[in-house]
Amino acid sequence: MTGSALLALVALATVFGAHGLSRARWTWRTPRIAIGLWQALGLGWGVATIGTLLGVALLPYQRGIASGLPSMVSDNAARLDAVHMAALLAAVALTFVLLTMLATAVFRVVRARRRHRALLALVARGDSAAPDALVLDHPGAAAYCVPGVRSSKVVVSAGTLALLDDKELAAVLAHERAHARERHDLVLLPFYSLRQVFPQIRLVGRCLDAVELLIEMAADDRARRHRPAKELATALLRFAAARPGPAPSGTLGVAAADDIPVLARVNRLLRPEPQPRRIRFAATLAIPVLVAVPALLWALPL
């Protein structure tokens, strides 16, 4: 089987893999590994799909993608007919769109954070009840992290200070600091940009929802290293009951108003289930395989 056909199979397999992973529940037991698996699936899909289009375009050269591209450039694509040229243009267009939308997502997030930081400098204050955090004088429940390259800001509202006791507040602050330390915002950016490219495809939306829930669970796990799980679980339930609004653009909030994800997080905090070693090993092994296989297929003959 030729390299382009194998790349097409890999691209199709990543789509089916994303469909299955978006509905999986075993990922909740090891969210960090699952996040790595999602990232590998996304990268593998991109490399395989673009490689498939390039493979079709370079069939007249019969030298593989890695070797065929220099040959095509050297003879100005003289061997390509209309079909192969269309495949080449599709590969270039897909690459351009994916990279452009990713750059656009980065620009929008950076701009939103800059504006929000400027706003915080005007209206936020410090409070001994929330050390190393900024407090907004707002009656609603809110707690979120504003990630940054040099420093990150954790923000809570006055309504949150009234809603939670000291222990619950400490657990929430630990959760938000976990987002900042692990740079979960960078994990989400490619999935946000992919949704912008394919807004009508439901699978893309389910993938983003799954990754968003996993990063919240990963932050929960890091927070309970420092605080008892019951404190964070109670805080999540209080937030859910208060029906908080969405976190500002470019930030990561502790909880949304959706009941099902919150209950899933509370259940795993109070009744953690260990991941079987075989599943943990298989998922960990799959991450480099999903990235390496499509890249290696670029070197195979077409």
Short mmCIF file of C-alpha atoms in Angstrom, two decimals:
data_model
loop_
_atom_site.label_atom_id
_atom_site.label_comp_id
_atom_site.label_asym_id
_atom_site.label_seq_id
_atom_site.Cartn_x
_atom_site.Cartn_y
_atom_site.Cartn_z
CA MET A 1 0.00 0.00 0.00
CA THR A 2 1.34 3.43 -0.94
CA GLY A 3 2.27 6.11 1.54
CA SER A 4 -0.59 8.40 0.51
CA ALA A 5 -3.14 5.62 1.03
CA LEU A 6 -1.69 4.87 4.46
CA LEU A 7 -1.84 8.56 5.36
CA ALA A 8 -5.50 8.63 4.34
CA LEU A 9 -6.19 5.65 6.61
CA VAL A 10 -4.37 7.36 9.49
CA ALA A 11 -6.36 10.56 8.97
CA LEU A 12 -9.60 8.55 8.99
CA ALA A 13 -8.47 6.62 12.07
CA THR A 14 -7.80 9.84 13.99
CA VAL A 15 -11.34 11.02 13.22
CA PHE A 16 -12.83 7.78 14.55
CA GLY A 17 -10.44 7.98 17.49
CA ALA A 18 -11.61 11.50 18.31
CA HIS A 19 -15.23 10.35 18.09
CA GLY A 20 -14.59 7.54 20.57
CA LEU A 21 -12.43 9.63 22.88
CA SER A 22 -15.04 12.41 23.05
CA ARG A 23 -17.50 9.90 24.56
CA ALA A 24 -15.01 8.01 26.74
CA ARG A 25 -15.14 8.12 30.53
CA TRP A 26 -11.93 6.26 31.35
CA THR A 27 -10.10 9.47 30.41
CA TRP A 28 -11.47 11.10 33.57
CA ARG A 29 -9.25 8.86 35.70
CA THR A 30 -6.04 10.15 34.11
CA PRO A 31 -6.84 13.57 32.63
CA ARG A 32 -3.22 14.58 31.96
CA ILE A 33 -2.57 11.51 29.83
CA ALA A 34 -5.91 12.02 28.10
CA ILE A 35 -5.01 15.64 27.31
CA GLY A 36 -1.75 14.46 25.74
CA LEU A 37 -3.73 11.91 23.73
CA TRP A 38 -6.07 14.62 22.46
CA GLN A 39 -3.14 16.78 21.42
CA ALA A 40 -1.53 13.86 19.60
CA LEU A 41 -4.80 13.06 17.83
CA GLY A 42 -5.15 16.63 16.63
CA LEU A 43 -1.57 16.88 15.42
CA GLY A 44 -1.71 13.43 13.84
CA TRP A 45 -4.90 14.35 11.98
CA GLY A 46 -3.37 17.54 10.61
CA VAL A 47 -0.13 15.89 9.46
CA ALA A 48 -1.96 12.91 7.96
CA THR A 49 -4.64 14.94 6.17
CA ILE A 50 -2.21 17.42 4.66
CA GLY A 51 0.10 14.53 3.82
CA THR A 52 -2.71 12.70 2.02
CA LEU A 53 -3.43 15.71 -0.19
CA LEU A 54 0.27 16.22 -0.90
CA GLY A 55 0.65 12.52 -1.65
CA VAL A 56 -2.07 12.68 -4.27
CA ALA A 57 -0.54 15.82 -5.74
CA LEU A 58 2.94 14.28 -5.97
CA LEU A 59 1.93 10.93 -7.46
CA PRO A 60 3.58 11.77 -10.81
CA TYR A 61 6.97 12.00 -9.09
CA GLN A 62 6.75 8.59 -7.35
CA ARG A 63 9.32 9.60 -4.76
CA GLY A 64 7.37 10.20 -1.58
CA ILE A 65 6.30 13.49 -0.09
CA ALA A 66 9.60 14.42 1.54
CA SER A 67 11.54 13.77 -1.67
CA GLY A 68 8.83 14.75 -4.11
CA LEU A 69 8.36 18.30 -2.83
CA PRO A 70 11.92 19.44 -3.75
CA SER A 71 11.53 17.78 -7.17
CA MET A 72 8.24 19.54 -7.78
CA VAL A 73 9.76 22.90 -6.85
CA SER A 74 12.80 22.36 -9.07
CA ASP A 75 10.75 21.67 -12.22
CA ASN A 76 8.01 24.22 -11.36
CA ALA A 77 5.34 21.53 -11.01
CA ALA A 78 5.51 20.77 -14.74
CA ARG A 79 4.33 17.16 -14.29
CA LEU A 80 1.12 18.05 -12.47
CA ASP A 81 -2.15 17.89 -14.34
CA ALA A 82 -5.40 19.51 -13.17
CA VAL A 83 -6.27 16.79 -10.63
CA HIS A 84 -2.85 16.75 -9.01
CA MET A 85 -2.68 20.54 -9.01
CA ALA A 86 -6.07 20.70 -7.29
CA ALA A 87 -4.80 18.34 -4.58
CA LEU A 88 -1.70 20.49 -4.13
CA LEU A 89 -3.79 23.66 -3.81
CA ALA A 90 -6.08 21.93 -1.31
CA ALA A 91 -3.07 20.93 0.82
CA VAL A 92 -1.68 24.46 0.73
CA ALA A 93 -5.09 25.96 1.50
CA LEU A 94 -5.73 23.64 4.45
CA THR A 95 -2.29 24.36 5.88
CA PHE A 96 -2.78 28.09 5.45
CA VAL A 97 -6.24 28.07 7.03
CA LEU A 98 -5.18 26.00 10.04
CA LEU A 99 -2.12 28.14 10.74
CA THR A 100 -3.98 31.39 10.14
CA MET A 101 -6.85 30.48 12.43
CA LEU A 102 -4.39 29.40 15.13
CA ALA A 103 -2.56 32.72 14.84
CA THR A 104 -5.90 34.54 14.93
CA ALA A 105 -6.96 32.67 18.06
CA VAL A 106 -3.66 33.55 19.75
CA PHE A 107 -4.05 37.21 18.77
CA ARG A 108 -7.62 37.42 20.06
CA VAL A 109 -6.78 35.76 23.37
CA VAL A 110 -3.71 37.94 23.94
CA ARG A 111 -5.73 41.08 23.13
CA ALA A 112 -8.60 40.05 25.42
CA ARG A 113 -6.20 39.35 28.28
CA ARG A 114 -4.41 42.65 27.82
CA ARG A 115 -7.70 44.52 28.00
CA HIS A 116 -8.85 42.53 31.01
CA ARG A 117 -5.58 43.12 32.84
CA ALA A 118 -5.95 46.85 32.22
CA LEU A 119 -9.49 46.70 33.59
CA LEU A 120 -8.34 44.77 36.66
CA ALA A 121 -5.69 47.40 37.34
CA LEU A 122 -8.51 49.94 37.64
CA VAL A 123 -11.24 48.09 39.52
CA ALA A 124 -9.66 45.13 41.36
CA ARG A 125 -8.25 45.21 44.86
CA GLY A 126 -6.30 43.01 47.19
CA ASP A 127 -7.88 41.29 50.16
CA SER A 128 -6.34 39.36 53.03
CA ALA A 129 -9.12 36.79 52.70
CA ALA A 130 -7.78 35.85 49.25
CA PRO A 131 -3.97 36.02 49.41
CA ASP A 132 -2.13 36.51 46.11
CA ALA A 133 -5.44 37.08 44.33
CA LEU A 134 -7.38 40.09 43.06
CA VAL A 135 -10.92 40.79 44.25
CA LEU A 136 -13.68 42.35 42.19
CA ASP A 137 -16.53 44.08 44.00
CA HIS A 138 -19.28 42.10 42.31
CA PRO A 139 -22.08 40.24 44.09
CA GLY A 140 -22.09 37.26 41.71
CA ALA A 141 -19.95 34.16 42.11
CA ALA A 142 -16.80 34.28 40.00
CA ALA A 143 -13.32 32.81 40.21
CA TYR A 144 -10.97 32.59 37.27
CA CYS A 145 -7.35 32.74 36.17
CA VAL A 146 -5.88 35.21 33.69
CA PRO A 147 -2.84 33.33 32.31
CA GLY A 148 0.28 35.15 31.29
CA VAL A 149 3.81 34.50 30.07
CA ARG A 150 5.55 36.25 32.97
CA SER A 151 2.82 36.20 35.58
CA SER A 152 -0.75 35.02 35.94
CA LYS A 153 -3.56 36.62 37.90
CA VAL A 154 -6.16 34.79 39.96
CA VAL A 155 -9.38 36.77 40.31
CA VAL A 156 -12.34 36.20 42.64
CA SER A 157 -15.45 38.26 43.22
CA ALA A 158 -16.78 39.65 46.47
CA GLY A 159 -19.71 37.30 45.93
CA THR A 160 -17.30 34.37 46.03
CA LEU A 161 -15.81 35.54 49.32
CA ALA A 162 -19.33 35.63 50.78
CA LEU A 163 -20.29 32.28 49.25
CA LEU A 164 -17.33 30.15 50.38
CA ASP A 165 -15.70 29.57 53.73
CA ASP A 166 -11.95 29.96 54.15
CA LYS A 167 -11.11 26.33 53.37
CA GLU A 168 -13.29 26.20 50.28
CA LEU A 169 -11.81 29.46 49.05
CA ALA A 170 -8.29 28.11 49.52
CA ALA A 171 -9.20 25.06 47.44
CA VAL A 172 -10.60 27.25 44.66
CA LEU A 173 -7.47 29.40 44.65
CA ALA A 174 -5.33 26.25 44.44
CA HIS A 175 -7.39 25.11 41.46
CA GLU A 176 -6.90 28.39 39.63
CA ARG A 177 -3.17 28.43 40.35
CA ALA A 178 -2.99 24.95 38.85
CA HIS A 179 -4.38 26.33 35.58
CA ALA A 180 -1.67 28.97 35.60
CA ARG A 181 1.20 26.59 36.39
CA GLU A 182 0.23 24.00 33.79
CA ARG A 183 -0.65 26.60 31.11
CA HIS A 184 -3.95 24.98 30.25
CA ASP A 185 -4.77 27.98 28.10
CA LEU A 186 -2.13 26.82 25.60
CA VAL A 187 -3.73 23.38 25.50
CA LEU A 188 -7.08 24.87 24.50
CA LEU A 189 -5.87 27.26 21.79
CA PRO A 190 -5.50 24.69 18.95
CA PHE A 191 -8.96 23.28 19.71
CA TYR A 192 -10.50 26.76 19.74
CA SER A 193 -8.93 27.49 16.36
CA LEU A 194 -10.09 24.13 14.97
CA ARG A 195 -13.65 25.00 15.96
CA GLN A 196 -13.28 28.29 14.09
CA VAL A 197 -12.17 26.39 10.98
CA PHE A 198 -14.97 23.80 11.18
CA PRO A 199 -17.79 25.48 13.14
CA GLN A 200 -20.53 23.30 11.64
CA ILE A 201 -18.93 19.95 12.51
CA ARG A 202 -20.39 18.68 15.78
CA LEU A 203 -17.45 16.38 16.45
CA VAL A 204 -15.12 19.37 16.69
CA GLY A 205 -17.37 20.94 19.31
CA ARG A 206 -17.52 17.69 21.28
CA CYS A 207 -13.72 17.47 21.17
CA LEU A 208 -13.38 20.97 22.60
CA ASP A 209 -15.92 20.21 25.33
CA ALA A 210 -14.06 17.03 26.26
CA VAL A 211 -10.69 18.81 26.48
CA GLU A 212 -12.16 21.67 28.51
CA LEU A 213 -13.54 19.19 31.05
CA LEU A 214 -10.24 17.30 31.19
CA ILE A 215 -8.21 20.41 31.98
CA GLU A 216 -10.63 21.24 34.79
CA MET A 217 -10.17 17.73 36.16
CA ALA A 218 -6.40 18.05 35.83
CA ALA A 219 -6.53 21.30 37.81
CA ASP A 220 -8.76 19.59 40.39
CA ASP A 221 -6.14 16.85 40.80
CA ARG A 222 -3.34 19.34 41.33
CA ALA A 223 -5.42 21.36 43.78
CA ARG A 224 -6.16 18.34 45.95
CA ARG A 225 -2.44 17.82 46.43
CA HIS A 226 -2.60 20.90 48.63
CA ARG A 227 -6.16 20.85 49.92
CA PRO A 228 -8.58 18.05 50.91
CA ALA A 229 -10.75 16.94 47.99
CA LYS A 230 -13.93 17.54 50.00
CA GLU A 231 -13.21 21.28 50.25
CA LEU A 232 -12.97 21.69 46.48
CA ALA A 233 -15.98 19.44 45.88
CA THR A 234 -18.10 21.51 48.25
CA ALA A 235 -16.93 24.72 46.60
CA LEU A 236 -17.86 23.38 43.16
CA LEU A 237 -21.36 22.51 44.35
CA ARG A 238 -21.79 25.97 45.86
CA PHE A 239 -20.65 27.56 42.61
CA ALA A 240 -23.03 25.42 40.57
CA ALA A 241 -25.93 26.37 42.85
CA ALA A 242 -25.04 30.05 42.45
CA ARG A 243 -25.27 29.72 38.65
CA PRO A 244 -22.12 31.69 37.75
CA GLY A 245 -21.81 33.37 34.39
CA PRO A 246 -19.14 32.44 31.84
CA ALA A 247 -15.56 33.42 32.58
CA PRO A 248 -14.26 36.45 30.65
CA SER A 249 -12.71 35.82 27.25
CA GLY A 250 -9.16 34.50 27.47
CA THR A 251 -9.50 33.29 31.06
CA LEU A 252 -10.08 29.93 32.77
CA GLY A 253 -12.87 29.69 35.34
CA VAL A 254 -13.23 27.26 38.22
CA ALA A 255 -16.78 26.17 37.38
CA ALA A 256 -19.54 26.74 34.89
CA ALA A 257 -23.26 26.56 35.43
CA ASP A 258 -23.55 23.21 33.60
CA ASP A 259 -24.62 20.62 36.16
CA ILE A 260 -23.36 17.44 34.48
CA PRO A 261 -19.64 18.37 34.23
CA VAL A 262 -19.69 19.76 37.77
CA LEU A 263 -21.24 16.58 39.17
CA ALA A 264 -18.71 14.48 37.25
CA ARG A 265 -15.88 16.48 38.81
CA VAL A 266 -17.38 16.24 42.29
CA ASN A 267 -17.88 12.48 41.99
CA ARG A 268 -14.30 11.84 40.94
CA LEU A 269 -13.00 14.10 43.71
CA LEU A 270 -14.96 12.26 46.39
CA ARG A 271 -14.68 8.76 44.90
CA PRO A 272 -11.43 8.61 42.90
CA GLU A 273 -10.89 5.48 40.82
CA PRO A 274 -7.35 4.41 39.86
CA GLN A 275 -6.64 3.83 36.19
CA PRO A 276 -5.59 0.23 35.36
CA ARG A 277 -1.93 0.06 34.46
CA ARG A 278 -2.57 -1.51 31.07
CA ILE A 279 -4.84 1.36 30.01
CA ARG A 280 -2.42 3.97 31.34
CA PHE A 281 0.46 2.29 29.50
CA ALA A 282 -1.48 1.92 26.23
CA ALA A 283 -2.65 5.56 26.27
CA THR A 284 0.85 6.82 27.06
CA LEU A 285 2.34 4.72 24.26
CA ALA A 286 -0.29 5.92 21.79
CA ILE A 287 0.74 9.56 22.19
CA PRO A 288 4.16 9.36 20.43
CA VAL A 289 2.82 6.78 17.96
CA LEU A 290 0.03 9.10 16.80
CA VAL A 291 2.58 11.85 16.14
CA ALA A 292 5.41 9.76 14.71
CA VAL A 293 3.53 7.48 12.31
CA PRO A 294 2.05 10.23 10.06
CA ALA A 295 5.41 12.03 10.00
CA LEU A 296 7.27 8.85 9.01
CA LEU A 297 4.76 8.12 6.25
CA TRP A 298 5.78 11.35 4.54
CA ALA A 299 9.07 9.61 3.68
CA LEU A 300 7.47 6.49 2.14
CA PRO A 301 7.20 6.08 -1.66
CA LEU A 302 3.86 7.07 -3.10
#
